[in-house]
PDB file of C-alpha atoms in Angstrom:
ATOM      1  CA  MET A 701     304.868 349.696 -36.589  1.00  0.00           C
ATOM      2  CA  SER A 702     305.041 352.755 -34.300  1.00  0.00           C
ATOM      3  CA  GLU A 703     308.331 353.656 -32.725  1.00  0.00           C
ATOM      4  CA  GLU A 704     308.676 353.320 -28.973  1.00  0.00           C
ATOM      5  CA  ARG A 705     308.656 356.758 -27.358  1.00  0.00           C
ATOM      6  CA  VAL A 706     311.862 357.656 -25.544  1.00  0.00           C
ATOM      7  CA  PHE A 707     311.559 359.762 -22.394  1.00  0.00           C
ATOM      8  CA  THR A 708     314.675 361.751 -21.601  1.00  0.00           C
ATOM      9  CA  ALA A 709     315.797 365.057 -20.097  1.00  0.00           C
ATOM     10  CA  ALA A 710     318.986 367.074 -20.309  1.00  0.00           C
ATOM     11  CA  PRO A 711     321.609 366.335 -17.619  1.00  0.00           C
ATOM     12  CA  GLY A 712     321.154 368.812 -14.803  1.00  0.00           C
ATOM     13  CA  ASP A 713     317.443 369.421 -15.442  1.00  0.00           C
ATOM     14  CA  THR A 714     315.910 370.025 -12.033  1.00  0.00           C
ATOM     15  CA  ILE A 715     312.541 370.260 -10.336  1.00  0.00           C
ATOM     16  CA  VAL A 716     311.924 371.244  -6.699  1.00  0.00           C
ATOM     17  CA  LEU A 717     308.772 370.231  -4.844  1.00  0.00           C
ATOM     18  CA  ASN A 718     307.282 370.419  -1.366  1.00  0.00           C
ATOM     19  CA  ALA A 719     306.023 367.233   0.302  1.00  0.00           C
ATOM     20  CA  ALA A 720     303.392 367.968   2.941  1.00  0.00           C
ATOM     21  CA  ALA A 721     302.889 366.175   6.247  1.00  0.00           C
ATOM     22  CA  LYS A 722     299.423 364.824   7.036  1.00  0.00           C
ATOM     23  CA  ILE A 723     297.293 364.125  10.081  1.00  0.00           C
ATOM     24  CA  ASN A 724     294.238 361.905  10.444  1.00  0.00           C
ATOM     25  CA  LEU A 725     291.272 363.897  11.752  1.00  0.00           C
ATOM     26  CA  GLY A 726     289.440 360.579  11.962  1.00  0.00           C
ATOM     27  CA  LEU A 727     290.712 357.012  11.645  1.00  0.00           C
ATOM     28  CA  ASP A 728     288.473 353.956  11.757  1.00  0.00           C
ATOM     29  CA  VAL A 729     289.216 350.319  10.927  1.00  0.00           C
ATOM     30  CA  THR A 730     286.195 348.520   9.477  1.00  0.00           C
ATOM     31  CA  GLY A 731     287.608 345.093   8.678  1.00  0.00           C
ATOM     32  CA  VAL A 732     290.505 343.030   7.377  1.00  0.00           C
ATOM     33  CA  ARG A 733     291.021 341.820   3.803  1.00  0.00           C
ATOM     34  CA  GLU A 734     292.026 338.261   3.002  1.00  0.00           C
ATOM     35  CA  ASP A 735     295.558 339.459   2.247  1.00  0.00           C
ATOM     36  CA  GLY A 736     295.870 340.901   5.759  1.00  0.00           C
ATOM     37  CA  TYR A 737     295.470 344.569   4.853  1.00  0.00           C
ATOM     38  CA  HIS A 738     293.079 346.460   7.111  1.00  0.00           C
ATOM     39  CA  LEU A 739     290.081 348.261   5.621  1.00  0.00           C
ATOM     40  CA  LEU A 740     289.990 351.884   6.705  1.00  0.00           C
ATOM     41  CA  ARG A 741     287.822 354.982   6.733  1.00  0.00           C
ATOM     42  CA  MET A 742     289.912 358.067   7.430  1.00  0.00           C
ATOM     43  CA  VAL A 743     289.540 361.816   7.214  1.00  0.00           C
ATOM     44  CA  MET A 744     292.936 363.071   6.087  1.00  0.00           C
ATOM     45  CA  GLN A 745     294.357 366.577   6.285  1.00  0.00           C
ATOM     46  CA  SER A 746     297.616 367.867   4.805  1.00  0.00           C
ATOM     47  CA  LEU A 747     299.692 370.439   6.704  1.00  0.00           C
ATOM     48  CA  LYS A 748     301.907 373.370   5.817  1.00  0.00           C
ATOM     49  CA  LEU A 749     304.772 371.484   7.476  1.00  0.00           C
ATOM     50  CA  HIS A 750     306.671 369.911   4.593  1.00  0.00           C
ATOM     51  CA  ASP A 751     309.861 368.312   3.337  1.00  0.00           C
ATOM     52  CA  ARG A 752     311.610 369.811   0.293  1.00  0.00           C
ATOM     53  CA  LEU A 753     312.610 367.534  -2.593  1.00  0.00           C
ATOM     54  CA  LEU A 754     315.003 368.355  -5.400  1.00  0.00           C
ATOM     55  CA  VAL A 755     314.922 365.899  -8.316  1.00  0.00           C
ATOM     56  CA  ARG A 756     317.692 366.301 -10.888  1.00  0.00           C
ATOM     57  CA  THR A 757     318.946 364.310 -13.855  1.00  0.00           C
ATOM     58  CA  LYS A 758     322.606 363.299 -13.797  1.00  0.00           C
ATOM     59  CA  HIS A 759     325.136 361.910 -16.289  1.00  0.00           C
ATOM     60  CA  ALA A 760     325.737 358.600 -14.520  1.00  0.00           C
ATOM     61  CA  ALA A 761     323.009 355.955 -14.638  1.00  0.00           C
ATOM     62  CA  GLY A 762     321.158 354.853 -11.530  1.00  0.00           C
ATOM     63  CA  ILE A 763     319.297 356.499  -8.677  1.00  0.00           C
ATOM     64  CA  ARG A 764     320.968 358.339  -5.840  1.00  0.00           C
ATOM     65  CA  VAL A 765     318.981 359.559  -2.820  1.00  0.00           C
ATOM     66  CA  LYS A 766     320.447 362.020  -0.328  1.00  0.00           C
ATOM     67  CA  THR A 767     318.836 363.286   2.891  1.00  0.00           C
ATOM     68  CA  ASN A 768     319.788 365.577   5.765  1.00  0.00           C
ATOM     69  CA  ARG A 769     319.015 362.767   8.236  1.00  0.00           C
ATOM     70  CA  SER A 770     321.852 360.268   8.647  1.00  0.00           C
ATOM     71  CA  TYR A 771     319.532 357.475   9.850  1.00  0.00           C
ATOM     72  CA  LEU A 772     317.445 357.424   6.657  1.00  0.00           C
ATOM     73  CA  PRO A 773     318.289 355.130   3.711  1.00  0.00           C
ATOM     74  CA  GLU A 774     319.920 356.843   0.740  1.00  0.00           C
ATOM     75  CA  ASP A 775     319.052 354.271  -1.918  1.00  0.00           C
ATOM     76  CA  GLU A 776     315.939 352.530  -3.200  1.00  0.00           C
ATOM     77  CA  ASN A 777     315.080 351.425   0.341  1.00  0.00           C
ATOM     78  CA  ASN A 778     313.925 355.022   0.723  1.00  0.00           C
ATOM     79  CA  LEU A 779     310.302 355.300  -0.454  1.00  0.00           C
ATOM     80  CA  ALA A 780     311.203 358.235  -2.699  1.00  0.00           C
ATOM     81  CA  GLY A 781     313.879 356.119  -4.389  1.00  0.00           C
ATOM     82  CA  ARG A 782     311.395 353.284  -4.816  1.00  0.00           C
ATOM     83  CA  ALA A 783     308.885 355.679  -6.376  1.00  0.00           C
ATOM     84  CA  VAL A 784     311.482 356.971  -8.844  1.00  0.00           C
ATOM     85  CA  ARG A 785     312.423 353.403  -9.786  1.00  0.00           C
ATOM     86  CA  LEU A 786     308.790 352.477 -10.436  1.00  0.00           C
ATOM     87  CA  LEU A 787     308.369 355.168 -13.113  1.00  0.00           C
ATOM     88  CA  MET A 788     311.858 354.743 -14.553  1.00  0.00           C
ATOM     89  CA  ASP A 789     311.244 351.035 -15.118  1.00  0.00           C
ATOM     90  CA  GLU A 790     307.745 351.483 -16.562  1.00  0.00           C
ATOM     91  CA  PHE A 791     308.781 354.198 -19.014  1.00  0.00           C
ATOM     92  CA  LYS A 792     312.261 352.770 -19.688  1.00  0.00           C
ATOM     93  CA  ILE A 793     314.017 355.952 -18.574  1.00  0.00           C
ATOM     94  CA  ARG A 794     317.767 355.426 -18.840  1.00  0.00           C
ATOM     95  CA  ASP A 795     318.907 358.770 -17.417  1.00  0.00           C
ATOM     96  CA  GLY A 796     320.378 358.818 -13.951  1.00  0.00           C
ATOM     97  CA  LEU A 797     318.422 360.600 -11.238  1.00  0.00           C
ATOM     98  CA  TYR A 798     319.477 362.356  -8.058  1.00  0.00           C
ATOM     99  CA  VAL A 799     316.917 362.978  -5.305  1.00  0.00           C
ATOM    100  CA  ASP A 800     317.875 365.342  -2.474  1.00  0.00           C
ATOM    101  CA  ILE A 801     315.401 365.324   0.433  1.00  0.00           C
ATOM    102  CA  GLU A 802     315.521 368.118   2.990  1.00  0.00           C
ATOM    103  CA  LYS A 803     313.574 366.609   5.872  1.00  0.00           C
ATOM    104  CA  HIS A 804     311.446 368.736   8.193  1.00  0.00           C
ATOM    105  CA  ILE A 805     308.668 366.229   8.895  1.00  0.00           C
ATOM    106  CA  PRO A 806     309.628 364.025  11.863  1.00  0.00           C
ATOM    107  CA  SER A 807     310.309 360.429  10.837  1.00  0.00           C
ATOM    108  CA  SER A 808     308.310 357.427  12.103  1.00  0.00           C
ATOM    109  CA  ALA A 809     305.786 359.862  13.515  1.00  0.00           C
ATOM    110  CA  GLY A 810     302.410 358.990  11.982  1.00  0.00           C
ATOM    111  CA  LEU A 811     302.681 362.053   9.723  1.00  0.00           C
ATOM    112  CA  ALA A 812     303.303 360.259   6.373  1.00  0.00           C
ATOM    113  CA  GLY A 813     306.710 361.871   5.833  1.00  0.00           C
ATOM    114  CA  GLY A 814     308.081 358.983   3.780  1.00  0.00           C
ATOM    115  CA  SER A 815     304.844 358.567   1.838  1.00  0.00           C
ATOM    116  CA  SER A 816     304.731 362.276   1.051  1.00  0.00           C
ATOM    117  CA  ASP A 817     308.337 362.210  -0.184  1.00  0.00           C
ATOM    118  CA  ALA A 818     307.417 359.297  -2.461  1.00  0.00           C
ATOM    119  CA  ALA A 819     304.391 361.194  -3.781  1.00  0.00           C
ATOM    120  CA  ALA A 820     306.524 364.248  -4.541  1.00  0.00           C
ATOM    121  CA  ALA A 821     309.110 362.048  -6.271  1.00  0.00           C
ATOM    122  CA  LEU A 822     306.398 360.560  -8.531  1.00  0.00           C
ATOM    123  CA  ILE A 823     305.141 364.039  -9.409  1.00  0.00           C
ATOM    124  CA  GLY A 824     308.694 365.242 -10.012  1.00  0.00           C
ATOM    125  CA  VAL A 825     309.644 362.424 -12.398  1.00  0.00           C
ATOM    126  CA  ASN A 826     306.338 362.798 -14.241  1.00  0.00           C
ATOM    127  CA  GLU A 827     306.970 366.509 -14.831  1.00  0.00           C
ATOM    128  CA  LEU A 828     310.718 366.295 -15.424  1.00  0.00           C
ATOM    129  CA  PHE A 829     310.379 363.732 -18.217  1.00  0.00           C
ATOM    130  CA  GLY A 830     307.006 364.853 -19.560  1.00  0.00           C
ATOM    131  CA  LEU A 831     305.390 361.456 -18.988  1.00  0.00           C
ATOM    132  CA  GLY A 832     301.931 363.006 -19.238  1.00  0.00           C
ATOM    133  CA  LEU A 833     300.372 361.052 -16.385  1.00  0.00           C
ATOM    134  CA  SER A 834     297.320 362.602 -14.736  1.00  0.00           C
ATOM    135  CA  ARG A 835     297.127 362.819 -10.955  1.00  0.00           C
ATOM    136  CA  ALA A 836     294.646 359.913 -11.030  1.00  0.00           C
ATOM    137  CA  GLU A 837     297.112 357.817 -13.050  1.00  0.00           C
ATOM    138  CA  LEU A 838     299.897 358.682 -10.616  1.00  0.00           C
ATOM    139  CA  GLN A 839     297.660 357.646  -7.721  1.00  0.00           C
ATOM    140  CA  GLU A 840     296.995 354.260  -9.374  1.00  0.00           C
ATOM    141  CA  ARG A 841     300.749 353.638  -9.391  1.00  0.00           C
ATOM    142  CA  ALA A 842     301.332 355.223  -5.982  1.00  0.00           C
ATOM    143  CA  VAL A 843     299.449 352.524  -4.059  1.00  0.00           C
ATOM    144  CA  ARG A 844     302.211 350.080  -5.053  1.00  0.00           C
ATOM    145  CA  ILE A 845     304.606 352.164  -2.958  1.00  0.00           C
ATOM    146  CA  GLY A 846     302.409 352.576   0.112  1.00  0.00           C
ATOM    147  CA  ALA A 847     298.775 352.986   1.165  1.00  0.00           C
ATOM    148  CA  ASP A 848     299.163 356.674   2.107  1.00  0.00           C
ATOM    149  CA  VAL A 849     300.976 357.684  -1.099  1.00  0.00           C
ATOM    150  CA  PRO A 850     297.849 358.188  -3.278  1.00  0.00           C
ATOM    151  CA  TYR A 851     296.440 360.606  -0.689  1.00  0.00           C
ATOM    152  CA  CYS A 852     299.773 362.426  -0.465  1.00  0.00           C
ATOM    153  CA  ILE A 853     299.509 363.129  -4.203  1.00  0.00           C
ATOM    154  CA  MET A 854     296.036 364.634  -3.665  1.00  0.00           C
ATOM    155  CA  GLY A 855     296.538 366.484  -0.364  1.00  0.00           C
ATOM    156  CA  GLY A 856     294.048 368.890   1.187  1.00  0.00           C
ATOM    157  CA  THR A 857     291.092 367.487   3.132  1.00  0.00           C
ATOM    158  CA  ALA A 858     289.813 364.097   1.974  1.00  0.00           C
ATOM    159  CA  LEU A 859     288.010 360.907   2.907  1.00  0.00           C
ATOM    160  CA  ALA A 860     290.255 357.873   2.361  1.00  0.00           C
ATOM    161  CA  GLU A 861     288.721 354.388   2.190  1.00  0.00           C
ATOM    162  CA  GLY A 862     289.773 350.860   1.258  1.00  0.00           C
ATOM    163  CA  ILE A 863     293.392 350.567   2.375  1.00  0.00           C
ATOM    164  CA  GLY A 864     293.671 354.328   1.846  1.00  0.00           C
ATOM    165  CA  GLU A 865     293.619 354.448  -1.943  1.00  0.00           C
ATOM    166  CA  LYS A 866     289.927 355.323  -2.491  1.00  0.00           C
ATOM    167  CA  LEU A 867     289.819 359.091  -2.137  1.00  0.00           C
ATOM    168  CA  THR A 868     286.998 361.627  -1.996  1.00  0.00           C
ATOM    169  CA  PRO A 869     287.950 365.327  -1.779  1.00  0.00           C
ATOM    170  CA  LEU A 870     286.287 367.342   0.988  1.00  0.00           C
ATOM    171  CA  PRO A 871     285.957 371.105   1.546  1.00  0.00           C
ATOM    172  CA  ALA A 872     288.895 372.827   3.245  1.00  0.00           C
ATOM    173  CA  LEU A 873     288.900 373.156   7.019  1.00  0.00           C
ATOM    174  CA  PRO A 874     288.136 376.598   8.417  1.00  0.00           C
ATOM    175  CA  GLU A 875     291.277 378.567   9.303  1.00  0.00           C
ATOM    176  CA  CYS A 876     292.983 377.203  12.410  1.00  0.00           C
ATOM    177  CA  SER A 877     296.389 376.265  13.824  1.00  0.00           C
ATOM    178  CA  ILE A 878     297.812 372.839  14.589  1.00  0.00           C
ATOM    179  CA  VAL A 879     300.349 371.968  17.291  1.00  0.00           C
ATOM    180  CA  LEU A 880     302.272 368.727  16.790  1.00  0.00           C
ATOM    181  CA  VAL A 881     304.131 366.968  19.592  1.00  0.00           C
ATOM    182  CA  LYS A 882     306.206 363.891  18.837  1.00  0.00           C
ATOM    183  CA  PRO A 883     307.374 362.133  22.013  1.00  0.00           C
ATOM    184  CA  PRO A 884     310.742 360.331  21.961  1.00  0.00           C
ATOM    185  CA  VAL A 885     309.273 356.833  21.540  1.00  0.00           C
ATOM    186  CA  ARG A 886     309.217 354.498  18.547  1.00  0.00           C
ATOM    187  CA  VAL A 887     306.045 352.906  17.222  1.00  0.00           C
ATOM    188  CA  SER A 888     305.829 350.070  14.706  1.00  0.00           C
ATOM    189  CA  THR A 889     302.794 350.590  12.474  1.00  0.00           C
ATOM    190  CA  LYS A 890     302.803 346.892  11.578  1.00  0.00           C
ATOM    191  CA  ALA A 891     302.815 345.883  15.256  1.00  0.00           C
ATOM    192  CA  VAL A 892     299.964 348.293  16.090  1.00  0.00           C
ATOM    193  CA  TYR A 893     297.722 346.814  13.400  1.00  0.00           C
ATOM    194  CA  GLN A 894     298.668 343.284  14.452  1.00  0.00           C
ATOM    195  CA  GLU A 895     297.658 344.048  18.050  1.00  0.00           C
ATOM    196  CA  LEU A 896     294.371 345.741  17.107  1.00  0.00           C
ATOM    197  CA  ASP A 897     291.484 343.604  18.398  1.00  0.00           C
ATOM    198  CA  MET A 898     288.421 344.464  16.324  1.00  0.00           C
ATOM    199  CA  ALA A 899     286.130 342.509  18.661  1.00  0.00           C
ATOM    200  CA  ARG A 900     287.160 344.556  21.698  1.00  0.00           C
ATOM    201  CA  LEU A 901     286.962 348.060  20.296  1.00  0.00           C
ATOM    202  CA  GLY A 902     284.899 350.244  22.619  1.00  0.00           C
ATOM    203  CA  GLY A 903     283.485 352.280  19.747  1.00  0.00           C
ATOM    204  CA  HIS A 904     284.171 353.743  16.333  1.00  0.00           C
ATOM    205  CA  PRO A 905     284.740 357.342  15.268  1.00  0.00           C
ATOM    206  CA  ARG A 906     281.700 359.030  13.724  1.00  0.00           C
ATOM    207  CA  ILE A 907     283.353 359.575  10.363  1.00  0.00           C
ATOM    208  CA  ASP A 908     280.159 360.497   8.490  1.00  0.00           C
ATOM    209  CA  ASP A 909     279.199 363.065  11.139  1.00  0.00           C
ATOM    210  CA  GLN A 910     282.679 364.557  10.957  1.00  0.00           C
ATOM    211  CA  ILE A 911     282.403 364.829   7.177  1.00  0.00           C
ATOM    212  CA  ASP A 912     279.077 366.662   7.611  1.00  0.00           C
ATOM    213  CA  ALA A 913     280.745 369.051  10.085  1.00  0.00           C
ATOM    214  CA  ILE A 914     283.552 369.743   7.610  1.00  0.00           C
ATOM    215  CA  ARG A 915     281.051 370.390   4.825  1.00  0.00           C
ATOM    216  CA  SER A 916     279.164 372.832   7.061  1.00  0.00           C
ATOM    217  CA  GLY A 917     282.405 374.667   7.947  1.00  0.00           C
ATOM    218  CA  ASN A 918     282.003 373.978  11.685  1.00  0.00           C
ATOM    219  CA  LEU A 919     285.543 373.742  13.100  1.00  0.00           C
ATOM    220  CA  GLU A 920     284.460 373.123  16.702  1.00  0.00           C
ATOM    221  CA  LYS A 921     282.192 370.210  15.766  1.00  0.00           C
ATOM    222  CA  THR A 922     284.801 368.796  13.360  1.00  0.00           C
ATOM    223  CA  ALA A 923     287.356 368.822  16.184  1.00  0.00           C
ATOM    224  CA  SER A 924     284.937 367.312  18.702  1.00  0.00           C
ATOM    225  CA  LEU A 925     284.395 364.343  16.375  1.00  0.00           C
ATOM    226  CA  CYS A 926     288.087 363.450  16.031  1.00  0.00           C
ATOM    227  CA  GLY A 927     288.684 359.797  16.855  1.00  0.00           C
ATOM    228  CA  ASN A 928     291.346 357.168  16.176  1.00  0.00           C
ATOM    229  CA  VAL A 929     290.774 353.485  16.950  1.00  0.00           C
ATOM    230  CA  LEU A 930     294.536 352.834  16.890  1.00  0.00           C
ATOM    231  CA  GLU A 931     294.876 354.774  20.142  1.00  0.00           C
ATOM    232  CA  SER A 932     293.432 351.671  21.821  1.00  0.00           C
ATOM    233  CA  VAL A 933     296.715 349.905  21.002  1.00  0.00           C
ATOM    234  CA  THR A 934     299.379 352.623  20.978  1.00  0.00           C
ATOM    235  CA  VAL A 935     298.358 354.608  24.081  1.00  0.00           C
ATOM    236  CA  PRO A 936     298.650 351.644  26.509  1.00  0.00           C
ATOM    237  CA  MET A 937     302.109 350.965  25.019  1.00  0.00           C
ATOM    238  CA  HIS A 938     303.150 354.607  25.449  1.00  0.00           C
ATOM    239  CA  PRO A 939     301.150 356.449  28.165  1.00  0.00           C
ATOM    240  CA  VAL A 940     303.021 359.682  27.356  1.00  0.00           C
ATOM    241  CA  ILE A 941     300.648 360.022  24.377  1.00  0.00           C
ATOM    242  CA  ASP A 942     297.684 360.349  26.720  1.00  0.00           C
ATOM    243  CA  ALA A 943     299.632 362.808  28.896  1.00  0.00           C
ATOM    244  CA  ILE A 944     300.299 364.994  25.844  1.00  0.00           C
ATOM    245  CA  LYS A 945     296.637 364.900  24.835  1.00  0.00           C
ATOM    246  CA  LYS A 946     295.529 365.996  28.303  1.00  0.00           C
ATOM    247  CA  LYS A 947     298.055 368.827  28.419  1.00  0.00           C
ATOM    248  CA  MET A 948     296.956 370.024  24.967  1.00  0.00           C
ATOM    249  CA  MET A 949     293.360 370.198  26.195  1.00  0.00           C
ATOM    250  CA  GLU A 950     294.450 372.110  29.294  1.00  0.00           C
ATOM    251  CA  CYS A 951     296.099 374.601  26.940  1.00  0.00           C
ATOM    252  CA  GLY A 952     292.824 375.272  25.149  1.00  0.00           C
ATOM    253  CA  ALA A 953     292.874 372.832  22.223  1.00  0.00           C
ATOM    254  CA  LEU A 954     289.483 372.217  20.636  1.00  0.00           C
ATOM    255  CA  ASN A 955     290.592 368.593  20.665  1.00  0.00           C
ATOM    256  CA  ALA A 956     293.807 366.560  20.689  1.00  0.00           C
ATOM    257  CA  MET A 957     294.425 363.166  19.137  1.00  0.00           C
ATOM    258  CA  MET A 958     297.144 360.801  17.996  1.00  0.00           C
ATOM    259  CA  SER A 959     297.817 360.824  14.248  1.00  0.00           C
ATOM    260  CA  GLY A 960     297.981 357.527  12.385  1.00  0.00           C
ATOM    261  CA  SER A 961     299.545 354.751  14.442  1.00  0.00           C
ATOM    262  CA  GLY A 962     301.445 357.378  16.439  1.00  0.00           C
ATOM    263  CA  PRO A 963     303.246 358.500  18.354  1.00  0.00           C
ATOM    264  CA  THR A 964     302.679 362.137  17.296  1.00  0.00           C
ATOM    265  CA  VAL A 965     299.774 363.972  18.923  1.00  0.00           C
ATOM    266  CA  PHE A 966     298.135 366.966  17.269  1.00  0.00           C
ATOM    267  CA  GLY A 967     296.048 369.680  18.890  1.00  0.00           C
ATOM    268  CA  ILE A 968     293.609 371.885  16.957  1.00  0.00           C
ATOM    269  CA  PHE A 969     293.588 375.539  18.024  1.00  0.00           C
ATOM    270  CA  ARG A 970     291.441 378.441  16.870  1.00  0.00           C
ATOM    271  CA  ASP A 971     294.354 380.783  16.160  1.00  0.00           C
ATOM    272  CA  THR A 972     298.133 381.037  15.939  1.00  0.00           C
ATOM    273  CA  ALA A 973     298.588 382.978  19.197  1.00  0.00           C
ATOM    274  CA  GLN A 974     296.787 380.289  21.192  1.00  0.00           C
ATOM    275  CA  ALA A 975     298.745 377.567  19.398  1.00  0.00           C
ATOM    276  CA  ARG A 976     302.107 379.220  20.100  1.00  0.00           C
ATOM    277  CA  ALA A 977     301.241 379.647  23.774  1.00  0.00           C
ATOM    278  CA  ALA A 978     300.349 375.955  23.960  1.00  0.00           C
ATOM    279  CA  ALA A 979     303.562 375.011  22.146  1.00  0.00           C
ATOM    280  CA  ASP A 980     305.589 376.938  24.749  1.00  0.00           C
ATOM    281  CA  VAL A 981     303.904 374.935  27.512  1.00  0.00           C
ATOM    282  CA  MET A 982     304.592 371.665  25.703  1.00  0.00           C
ATOM    283  CA  GLN A 983     308.253 372.565  25.187  1.00  0.00           C
ATOM    284  CA  LYS A 984     308.696 373.486  28.856  1.00  0.00           C
ATOM    285  CA  GLY A 985     307.114 370.161  29.773  1.00  0.00           C
ATOM    286  CA  ARG A 986     309.739 368.369  27.653  1.00  0.00           C
ATOM    287  CA  PHE A 987     307.188 366.143  25.992  1.00  0.00           C
ATOM    288  CA  GLY A 988     309.233 365.864  22.807  1.00  0.00           C
ATOM    289  CA  GLN A 989     309.572 367.656  19.494  1.00  0.00           C
ATOM    290  CA  VAL A 990     307.043 370.495  19.158  1.00  0.00           C
ATOM    291  CA  ILE A 991     305.944 372.096  15.871  1.00  0.00           C
ATOM    292  CA  VAL A 992     303.339 374.763  15.154  1.00  0.00           C
ATOM    293  CA  THR A 993     301.760 374.518  11.713  1.00  0.00           C
ATOM    294  CA  ALA A 994     298.387 374.848   9.955  1.00  0.00           C
ATOM    295  CA  PRO A 995     296.187 372.959   7.482  1.00  0.00           C
ATOM    296  CA  SER A 996     297.202 373.133   3.833  1.00  0.00           C
ATOM    297  CA  LEU A 997     295.050 373.059   0.707  1.00  0.00           C
ATOM    298  CA  SER A 998     297.662 371.254  -1.365  1.00  0.00           C
ATOM    299  CA  PRO A 999     300.489 368.749  -0.842  1.00  0.00           C
ATOM    300  CA  GLN A1000     302.844 371.175  -2.601  1.00  0.00           C
ATOM    301  CA  SER A1001     301.870 374.382  -0.753  1.00  0.00           C
TER     302      SER A1001
END
């Protein structure tokens, strides 16, 4: 009889990881499963904007999560804590773990901040304890935490299908800059999907055409094909989203669109100078939190 392998690390062993934000260059809903989950086709893009996670073993048992945002949970109600627990239970890890999250991604913004933190936590525990899981094996477990978490392990540019767990890597976007504006409104992702009326959608994003544009390296065409069916629900609830999109276009964006279920709007700009000029206009207009960033090739870059 083989002995059960014990996974352990020395107290104080530490790993530090970046957890990238994401935007949806395209988001379509194609149906609803019997369990209520919506079937999606999305073109995902990770950003250089990221949170920083420190994962460290500690003497005392249990999981402790700390963040620099007082309104976020600091226990296993945090997705990163839940991710750590999943691997600790599966591999019977008895060491205590401390997860310190330095947040830079706006919360409840449609930018997958919580999902990306969970993805980084899974990667961190895997490396810290030498579990030997491949990225594909981590992604299989990640979907139990949240639909965006498998993509957040992959990062870069990708087609996401199913509920978000079926991933196909795509070529990197041509060099460009991204301006994010998060207005001071709260959006419930669950409520947005509940209100989505598939029968009354005016149209669907041309996801396949956008993929072709990405593969051909055509930034302008890729931007022109951005589309998000969830705008049909969130924009009427919060008209400021449409106002931000219009202002972005006035500032020279190739296109502007809401990410995820909102409320953050992103604008795609050809270069950093143009993006910074647009960001100045958005800040003066007091539309909300403004961030200038760029596409990233990796969730840890």
